[in-house]
PDB file of C-alpha atoms and ligand atoms in Angstrom:
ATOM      1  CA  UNK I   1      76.131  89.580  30.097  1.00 53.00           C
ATOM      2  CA  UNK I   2      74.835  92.982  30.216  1.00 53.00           C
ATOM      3  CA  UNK I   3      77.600  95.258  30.658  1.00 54.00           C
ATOM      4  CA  UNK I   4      76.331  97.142  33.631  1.00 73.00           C
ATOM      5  CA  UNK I   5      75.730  94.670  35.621  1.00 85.00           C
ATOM      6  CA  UNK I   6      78.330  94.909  37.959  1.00 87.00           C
ATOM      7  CA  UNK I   7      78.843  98.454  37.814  1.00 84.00           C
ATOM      8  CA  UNK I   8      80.056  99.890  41.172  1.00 78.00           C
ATOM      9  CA  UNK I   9      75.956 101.514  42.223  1.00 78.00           C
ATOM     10  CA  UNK I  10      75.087  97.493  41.609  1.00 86.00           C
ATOM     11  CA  UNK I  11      75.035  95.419  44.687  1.00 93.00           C
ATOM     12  CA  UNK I  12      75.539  93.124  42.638  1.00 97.00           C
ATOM     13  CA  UNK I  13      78.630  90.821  43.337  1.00 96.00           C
ATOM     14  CA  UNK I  14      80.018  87.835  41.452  1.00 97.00           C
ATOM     15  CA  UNK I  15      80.692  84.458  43.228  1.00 97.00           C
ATOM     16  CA  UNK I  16      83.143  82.668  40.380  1.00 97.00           C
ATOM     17  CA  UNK I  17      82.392  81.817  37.001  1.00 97.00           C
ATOM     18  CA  UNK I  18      78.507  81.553  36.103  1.00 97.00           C
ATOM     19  CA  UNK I  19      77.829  82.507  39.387  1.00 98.00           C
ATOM     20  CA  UNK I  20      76.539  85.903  41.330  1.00 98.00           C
ATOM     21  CA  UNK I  21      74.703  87.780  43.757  1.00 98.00           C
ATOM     22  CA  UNK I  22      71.718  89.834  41.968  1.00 98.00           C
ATOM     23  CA  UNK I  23      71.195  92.122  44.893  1.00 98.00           C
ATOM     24  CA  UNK I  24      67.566  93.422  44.934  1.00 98.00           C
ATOM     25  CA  UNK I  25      66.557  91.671  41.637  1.00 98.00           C
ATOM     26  CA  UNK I  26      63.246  90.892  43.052  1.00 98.00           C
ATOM     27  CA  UNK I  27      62.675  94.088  45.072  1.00 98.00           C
ATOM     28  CA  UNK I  28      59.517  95.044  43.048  1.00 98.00           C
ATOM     29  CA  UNK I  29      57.922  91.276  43.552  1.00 98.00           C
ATOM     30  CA  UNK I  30      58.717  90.443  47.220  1.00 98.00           C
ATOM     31  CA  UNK I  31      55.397  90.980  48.407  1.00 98.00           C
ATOM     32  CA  UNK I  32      53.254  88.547  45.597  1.00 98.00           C
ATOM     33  CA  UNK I  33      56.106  86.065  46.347  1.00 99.00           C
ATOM     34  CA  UNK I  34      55.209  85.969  49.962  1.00 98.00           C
ATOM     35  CA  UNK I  35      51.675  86.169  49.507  1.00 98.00           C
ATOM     36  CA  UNK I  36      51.940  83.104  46.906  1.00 98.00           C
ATOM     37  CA  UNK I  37      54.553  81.221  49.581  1.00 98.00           C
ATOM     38  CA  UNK I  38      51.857  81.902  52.249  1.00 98.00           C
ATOM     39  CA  UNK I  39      48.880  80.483  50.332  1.00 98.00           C
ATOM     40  CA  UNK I  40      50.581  77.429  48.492  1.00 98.00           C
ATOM     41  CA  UNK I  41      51.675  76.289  52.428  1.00 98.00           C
ATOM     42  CA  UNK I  42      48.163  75.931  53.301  1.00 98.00           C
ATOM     43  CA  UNK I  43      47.923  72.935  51.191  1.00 98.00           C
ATOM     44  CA  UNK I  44      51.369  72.031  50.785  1.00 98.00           C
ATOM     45  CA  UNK I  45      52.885  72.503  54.529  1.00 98.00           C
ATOM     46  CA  UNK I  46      56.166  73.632  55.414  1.00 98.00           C
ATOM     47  CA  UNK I  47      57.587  70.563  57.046  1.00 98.00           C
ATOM     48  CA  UNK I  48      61.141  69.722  58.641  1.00 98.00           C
ATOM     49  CA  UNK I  49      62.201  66.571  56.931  1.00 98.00           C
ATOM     50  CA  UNK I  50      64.203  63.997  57.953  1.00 97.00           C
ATOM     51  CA  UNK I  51      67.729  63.067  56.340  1.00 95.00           C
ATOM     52  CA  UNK I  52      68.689  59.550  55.954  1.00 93.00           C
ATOM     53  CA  UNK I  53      70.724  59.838  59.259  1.00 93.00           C
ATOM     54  CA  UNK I  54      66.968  60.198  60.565  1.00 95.00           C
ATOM     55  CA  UNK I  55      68.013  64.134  61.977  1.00 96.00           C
ATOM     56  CA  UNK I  56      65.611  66.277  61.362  1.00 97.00           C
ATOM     57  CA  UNK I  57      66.530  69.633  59.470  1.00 98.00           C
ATOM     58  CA  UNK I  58      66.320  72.531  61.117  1.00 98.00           C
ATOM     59  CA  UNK I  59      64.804  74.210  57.798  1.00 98.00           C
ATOM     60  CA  UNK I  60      61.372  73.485  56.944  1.00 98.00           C
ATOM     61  CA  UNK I  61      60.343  73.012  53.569  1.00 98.00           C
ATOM     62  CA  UNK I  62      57.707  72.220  50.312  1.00 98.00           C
ATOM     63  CA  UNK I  63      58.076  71.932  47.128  1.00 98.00           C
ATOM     64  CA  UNK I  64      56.101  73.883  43.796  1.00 98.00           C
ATOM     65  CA  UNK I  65      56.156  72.680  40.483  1.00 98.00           C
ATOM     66  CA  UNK I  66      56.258  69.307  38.644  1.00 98.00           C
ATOM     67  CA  UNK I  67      58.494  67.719  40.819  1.00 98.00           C
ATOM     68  CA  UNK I  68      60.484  68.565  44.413  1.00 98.00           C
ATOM     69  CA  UNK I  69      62.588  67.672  46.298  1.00 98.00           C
ATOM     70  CA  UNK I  70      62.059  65.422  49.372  1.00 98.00           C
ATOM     71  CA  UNK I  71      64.476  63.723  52.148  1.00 97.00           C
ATOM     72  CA  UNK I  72      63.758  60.938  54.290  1.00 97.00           C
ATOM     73  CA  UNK I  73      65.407  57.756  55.422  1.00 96.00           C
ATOM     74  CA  UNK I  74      65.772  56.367  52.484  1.00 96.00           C
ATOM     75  CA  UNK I  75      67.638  59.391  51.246  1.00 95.00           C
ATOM     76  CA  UNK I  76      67.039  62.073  48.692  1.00 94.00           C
ATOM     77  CA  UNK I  77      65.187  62.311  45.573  1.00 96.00           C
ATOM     78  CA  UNK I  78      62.993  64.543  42.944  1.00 97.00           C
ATOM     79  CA  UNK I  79      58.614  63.364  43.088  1.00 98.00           C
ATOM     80  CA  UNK I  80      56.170  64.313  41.781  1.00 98.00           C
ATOM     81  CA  UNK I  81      53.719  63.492  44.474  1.00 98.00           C
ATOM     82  CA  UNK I  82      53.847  65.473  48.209  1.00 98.00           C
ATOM     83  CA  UNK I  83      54.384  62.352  50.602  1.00 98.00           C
ATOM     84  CA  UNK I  84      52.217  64.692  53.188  1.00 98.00           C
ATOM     85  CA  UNK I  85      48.960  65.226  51.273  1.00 98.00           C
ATOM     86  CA  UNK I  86      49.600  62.050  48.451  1.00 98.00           C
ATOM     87  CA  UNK I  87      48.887  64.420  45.560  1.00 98.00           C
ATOM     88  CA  UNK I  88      50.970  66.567  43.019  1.00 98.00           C
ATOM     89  CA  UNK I  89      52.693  69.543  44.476  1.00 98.00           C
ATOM     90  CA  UNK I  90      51.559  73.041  44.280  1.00 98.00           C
ATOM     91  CA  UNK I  91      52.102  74.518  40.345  1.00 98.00           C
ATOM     92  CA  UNK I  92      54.829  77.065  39.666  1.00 98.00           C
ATOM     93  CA  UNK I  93      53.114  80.190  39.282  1.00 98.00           C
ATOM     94  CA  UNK I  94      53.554  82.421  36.325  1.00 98.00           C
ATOM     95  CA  UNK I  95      55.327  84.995  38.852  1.00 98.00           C
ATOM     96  CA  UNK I  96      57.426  82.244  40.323  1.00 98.00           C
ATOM     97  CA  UNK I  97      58.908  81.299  36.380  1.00 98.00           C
ATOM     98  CA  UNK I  98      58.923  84.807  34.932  1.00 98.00           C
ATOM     99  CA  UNK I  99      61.365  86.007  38.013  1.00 98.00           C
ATOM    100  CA  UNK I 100      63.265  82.711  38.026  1.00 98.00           C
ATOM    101  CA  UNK I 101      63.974  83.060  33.786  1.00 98.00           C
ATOM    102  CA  UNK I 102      64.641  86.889  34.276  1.00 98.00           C
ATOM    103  CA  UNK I 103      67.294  86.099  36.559  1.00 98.00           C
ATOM    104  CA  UNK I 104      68.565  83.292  34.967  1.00 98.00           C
ATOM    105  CA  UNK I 105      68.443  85.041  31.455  1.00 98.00           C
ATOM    106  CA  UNK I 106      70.760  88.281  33.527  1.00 97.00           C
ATOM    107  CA  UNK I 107      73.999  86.296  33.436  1.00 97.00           C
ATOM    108  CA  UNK I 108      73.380  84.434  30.135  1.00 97.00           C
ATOM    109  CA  UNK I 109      71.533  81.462  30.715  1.00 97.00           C
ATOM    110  CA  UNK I 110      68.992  81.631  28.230  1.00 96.00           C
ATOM    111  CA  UNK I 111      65.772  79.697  28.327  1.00 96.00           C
ATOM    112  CA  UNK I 112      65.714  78.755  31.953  1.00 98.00           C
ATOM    113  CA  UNK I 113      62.347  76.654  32.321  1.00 98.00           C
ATOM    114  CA  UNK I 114      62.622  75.431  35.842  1.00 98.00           C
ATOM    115  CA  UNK I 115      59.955  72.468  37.210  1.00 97.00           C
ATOM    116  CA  UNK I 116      60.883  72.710  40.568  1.00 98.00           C
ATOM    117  CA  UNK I 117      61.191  75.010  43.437  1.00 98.00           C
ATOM    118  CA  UNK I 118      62.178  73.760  46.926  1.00 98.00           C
ATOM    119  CA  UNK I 119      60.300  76.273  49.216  1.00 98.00           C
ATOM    120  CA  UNK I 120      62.817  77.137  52.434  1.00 98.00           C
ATOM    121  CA  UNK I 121      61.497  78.378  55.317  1.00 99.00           C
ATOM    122  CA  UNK I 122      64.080  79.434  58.253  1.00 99.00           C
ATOM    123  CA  UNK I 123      63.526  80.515  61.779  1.00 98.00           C
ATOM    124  CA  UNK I 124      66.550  81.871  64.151  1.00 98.00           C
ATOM    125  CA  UNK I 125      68.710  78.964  65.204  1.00 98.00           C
ATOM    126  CA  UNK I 126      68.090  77.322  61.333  1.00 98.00           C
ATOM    127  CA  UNK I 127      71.058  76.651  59.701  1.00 98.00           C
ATOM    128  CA  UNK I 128      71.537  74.475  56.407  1.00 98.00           C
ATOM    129  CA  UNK I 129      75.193  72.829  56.411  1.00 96.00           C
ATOM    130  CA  UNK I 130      77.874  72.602  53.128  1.00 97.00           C
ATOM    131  CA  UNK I 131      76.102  70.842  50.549  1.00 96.00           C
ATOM    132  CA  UNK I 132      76.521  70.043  47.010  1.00 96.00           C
ATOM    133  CA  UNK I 133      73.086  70.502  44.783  1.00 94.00           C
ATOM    134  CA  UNK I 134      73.465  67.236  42.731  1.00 92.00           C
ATOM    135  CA  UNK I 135      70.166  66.028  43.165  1.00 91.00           C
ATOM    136  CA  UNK I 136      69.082  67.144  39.781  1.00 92.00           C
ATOM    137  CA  UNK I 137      69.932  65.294  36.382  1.00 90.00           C
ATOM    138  CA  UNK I 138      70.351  68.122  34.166  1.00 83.00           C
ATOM    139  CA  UNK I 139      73.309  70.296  35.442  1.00 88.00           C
ATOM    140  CA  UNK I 140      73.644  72.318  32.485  1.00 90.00           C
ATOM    141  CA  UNK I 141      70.779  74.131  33.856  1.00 96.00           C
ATOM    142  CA  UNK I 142      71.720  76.716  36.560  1.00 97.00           C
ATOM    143  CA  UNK I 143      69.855  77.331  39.792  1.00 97.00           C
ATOM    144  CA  UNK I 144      68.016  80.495  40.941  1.00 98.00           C
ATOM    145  CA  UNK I 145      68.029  81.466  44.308  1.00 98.00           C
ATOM    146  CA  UNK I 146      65.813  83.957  45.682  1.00 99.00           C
ATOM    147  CA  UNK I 147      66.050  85.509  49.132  1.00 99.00           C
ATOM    148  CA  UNK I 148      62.943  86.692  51.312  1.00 99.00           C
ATOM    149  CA  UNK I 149      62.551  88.214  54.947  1.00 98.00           C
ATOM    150  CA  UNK I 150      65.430  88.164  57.460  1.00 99.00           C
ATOM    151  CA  UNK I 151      69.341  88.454  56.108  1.00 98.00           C
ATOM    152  CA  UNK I 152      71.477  85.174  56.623  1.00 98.00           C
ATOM    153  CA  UNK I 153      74.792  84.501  55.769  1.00 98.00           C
ATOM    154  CA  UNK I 154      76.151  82.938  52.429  1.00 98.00           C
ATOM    155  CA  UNK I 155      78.473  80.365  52.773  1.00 98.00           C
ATOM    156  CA  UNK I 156      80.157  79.709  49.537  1.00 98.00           C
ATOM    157  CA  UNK I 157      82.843  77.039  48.891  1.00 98.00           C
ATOM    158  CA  UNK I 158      85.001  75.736  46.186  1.00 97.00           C
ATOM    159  CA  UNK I 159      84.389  72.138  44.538  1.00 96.00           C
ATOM    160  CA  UNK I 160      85.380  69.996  47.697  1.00 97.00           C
ATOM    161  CA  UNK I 161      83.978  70.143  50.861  1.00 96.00           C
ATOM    162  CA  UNK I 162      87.443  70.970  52.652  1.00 97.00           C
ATOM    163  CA  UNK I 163      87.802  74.124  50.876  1.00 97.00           C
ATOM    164  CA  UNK I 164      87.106  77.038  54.077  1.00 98.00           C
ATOM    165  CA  UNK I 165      83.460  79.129  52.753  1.00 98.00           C
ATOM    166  CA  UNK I 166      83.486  82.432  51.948  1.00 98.00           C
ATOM    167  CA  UNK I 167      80.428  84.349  53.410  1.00 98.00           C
ATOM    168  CA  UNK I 168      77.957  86.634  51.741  1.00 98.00           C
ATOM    169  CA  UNK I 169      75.207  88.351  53.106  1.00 98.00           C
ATOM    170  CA  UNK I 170      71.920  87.613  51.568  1.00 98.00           C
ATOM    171  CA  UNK I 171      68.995  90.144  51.911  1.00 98.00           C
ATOM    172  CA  UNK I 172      65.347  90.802  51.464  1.00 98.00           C
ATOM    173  CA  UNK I 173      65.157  90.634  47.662  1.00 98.00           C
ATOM    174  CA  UNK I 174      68.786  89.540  46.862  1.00 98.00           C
ATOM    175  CA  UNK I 175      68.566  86.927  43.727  1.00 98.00           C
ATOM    176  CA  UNK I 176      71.729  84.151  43.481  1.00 98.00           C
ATOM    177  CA  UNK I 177      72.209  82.585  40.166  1.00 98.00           C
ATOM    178  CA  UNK I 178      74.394  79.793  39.611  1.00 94.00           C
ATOM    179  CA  UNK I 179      75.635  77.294  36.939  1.00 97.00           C
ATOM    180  CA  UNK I 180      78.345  76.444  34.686  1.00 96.00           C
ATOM    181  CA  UNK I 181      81.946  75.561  36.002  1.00 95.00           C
ATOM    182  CA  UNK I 182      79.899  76.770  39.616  1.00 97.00           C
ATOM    183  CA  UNK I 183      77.000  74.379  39.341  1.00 96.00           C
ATOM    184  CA  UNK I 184      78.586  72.098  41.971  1.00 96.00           C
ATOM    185  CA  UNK I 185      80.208  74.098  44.705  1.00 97.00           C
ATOM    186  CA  UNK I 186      79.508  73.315  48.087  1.00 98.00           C
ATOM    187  CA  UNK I 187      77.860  75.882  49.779  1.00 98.00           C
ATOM    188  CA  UNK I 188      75.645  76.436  52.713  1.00 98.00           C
ATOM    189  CA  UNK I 189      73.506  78.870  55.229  1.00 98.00           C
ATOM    190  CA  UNK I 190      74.918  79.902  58.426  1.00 98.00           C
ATOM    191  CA  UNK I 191      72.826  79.926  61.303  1.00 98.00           C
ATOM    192  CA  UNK I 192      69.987  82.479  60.629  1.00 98.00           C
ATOM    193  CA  UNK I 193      70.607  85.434  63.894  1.00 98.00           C
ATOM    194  CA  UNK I 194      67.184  86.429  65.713  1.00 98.00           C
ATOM    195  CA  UNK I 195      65.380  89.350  63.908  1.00 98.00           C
ATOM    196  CA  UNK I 196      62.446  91.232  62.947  1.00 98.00           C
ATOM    197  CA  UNK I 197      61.535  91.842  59.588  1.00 98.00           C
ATOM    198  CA  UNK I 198      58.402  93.997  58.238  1.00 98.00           C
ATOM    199  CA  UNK I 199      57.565  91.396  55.562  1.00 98.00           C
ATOM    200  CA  UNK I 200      58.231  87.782  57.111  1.00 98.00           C
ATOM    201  CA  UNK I 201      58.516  89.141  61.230  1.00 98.00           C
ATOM    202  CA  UNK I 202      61.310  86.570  62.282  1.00 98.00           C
ATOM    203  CA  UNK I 203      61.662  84.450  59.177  1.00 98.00           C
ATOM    204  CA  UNK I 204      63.518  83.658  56.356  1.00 99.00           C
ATOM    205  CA  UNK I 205      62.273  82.028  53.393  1.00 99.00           C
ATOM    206  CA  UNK I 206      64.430  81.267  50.081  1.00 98.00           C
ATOM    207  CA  UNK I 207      63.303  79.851  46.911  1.00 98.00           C
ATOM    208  CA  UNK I 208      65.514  77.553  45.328  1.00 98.00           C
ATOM    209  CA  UNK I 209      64.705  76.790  41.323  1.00 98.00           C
ATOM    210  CA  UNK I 210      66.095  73.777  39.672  1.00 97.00           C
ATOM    211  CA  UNK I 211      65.507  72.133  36.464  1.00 97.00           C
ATOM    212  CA  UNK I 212      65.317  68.635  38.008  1.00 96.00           C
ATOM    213  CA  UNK I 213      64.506  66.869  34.492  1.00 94.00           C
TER     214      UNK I 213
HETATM  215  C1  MD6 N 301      69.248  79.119  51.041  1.00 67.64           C
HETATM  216  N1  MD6 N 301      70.090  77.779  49.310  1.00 67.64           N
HETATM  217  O1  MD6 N 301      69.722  80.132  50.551  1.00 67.64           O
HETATM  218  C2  MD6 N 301      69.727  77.769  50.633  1.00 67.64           C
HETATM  219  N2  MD6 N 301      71.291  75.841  46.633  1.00 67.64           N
HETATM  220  O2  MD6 N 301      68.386  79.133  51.901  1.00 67.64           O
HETATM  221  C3  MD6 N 301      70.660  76.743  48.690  1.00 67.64           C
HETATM  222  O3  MD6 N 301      70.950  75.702  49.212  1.00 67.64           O
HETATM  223  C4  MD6 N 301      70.962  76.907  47.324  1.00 67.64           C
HETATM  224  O4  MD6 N 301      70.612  79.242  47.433  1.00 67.64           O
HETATM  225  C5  MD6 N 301      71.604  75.950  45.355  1.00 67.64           C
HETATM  226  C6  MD6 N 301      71.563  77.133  44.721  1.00 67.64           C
HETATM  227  C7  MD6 N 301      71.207  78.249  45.409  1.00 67.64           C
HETATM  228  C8  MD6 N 301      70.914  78.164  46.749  1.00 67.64           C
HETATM  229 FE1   FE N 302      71.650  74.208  47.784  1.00 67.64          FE
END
């Protein structure tokens, strides 16, 4: 790990082992990352999906790369098809895996090659509950988590869903990487507050990359 990383200027802010808060990481790409969000949901739409218990999230979603991640009464699972338009998902762009292996590679996970990103998109009142990411098969691989448009709040657990979240903020830029002894901690977004922001007006969208395979 680089030795200035957490260096007191940094907001940059560990979350347990294998595990932190980049903050700003992708300052200098925020704008290409939106544009590319913006385009790829023209033919892969944001949609709220429904969870087995047939509820409908409040976040709406889409998936780029190989495979993502869909929910719907029969449950969860990775596919490589879009159930909406019955054809592959949208590819990972080059800017998409550069930023997601630069992260990755920042707290020693060399070689990140992620083929999936789950696409979030949140509007004031969203909220995504405690969750566990066990989805994917390969949990030696971390997961990237990039931050876009309004702040939201963190919510960041232990290993069992009892354990009380700690919050975070998460800004316009901010970067979470996690893996190791953290891979499986429950965690979760609280429920995103009305707001105004020059890149995404009142939206939040997150980019989640996972090696699903
Ligand atoms: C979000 N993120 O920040 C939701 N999962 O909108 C996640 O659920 C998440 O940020 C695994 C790893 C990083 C994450
Ligand atoms: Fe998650």
């Amino acid at each position: 790990m680089l030795p200035d990383l957490f260096s007191d200027e940094s907001r940059n802010e560990v979350l347990g082992p294998g595990a932190a808060i980049l903050g700003g990481f992708a300052l200098d790409v925020t704008d290409d990352l939106i544009a590319q969000v913006r385009a790829m949901s023209a033919f892969s739409s944001f949609r709220n999906m429904e969870t087995r218990g047939g509820k409908r999230m409040s976040v709406a979603m889409f998936n780029c790369g190989s495979l993502g991640w869909v929910s719907d009464r029969s449950g969860y699972r990775y596919d490589a098809i879009d159930p909406e338009t019955g054809t592959p998902w949208p590819a990972l762009s080059p800017l998409f895996l550069d930023l997601a292996a630069r992260a990755a590679d920042a707290l020693g996970y060399d070689d990140f090659v992620p083929d999936a990103c789950l696409v979030n998109r949140y509007i004031p009142g969203s909220r995504l509950s405690l969750h566990q990411d066990m989805d994917e098969q390969d949990h030696g691989a971390p997961i990237v988590s990039v931050s876009l448009g309004l702040p939201a709040t963190f919510l960041w657990g232990g290993l069992e869903r009892s354990i009380r979240p700690s919050r975070y903020r998460l800004v316009h830029g901010d970067v979470v990487v996690w893996g190791g002894p953290s891979r499986m901690i429950f965690h979760g977004v609280d429920e995103l507050k009305n707001g105004d922001h020059p890149a995404t007006g009142a939206l939040r969208y997150n980019l989640t990359f996972r090696k699903a395979r």
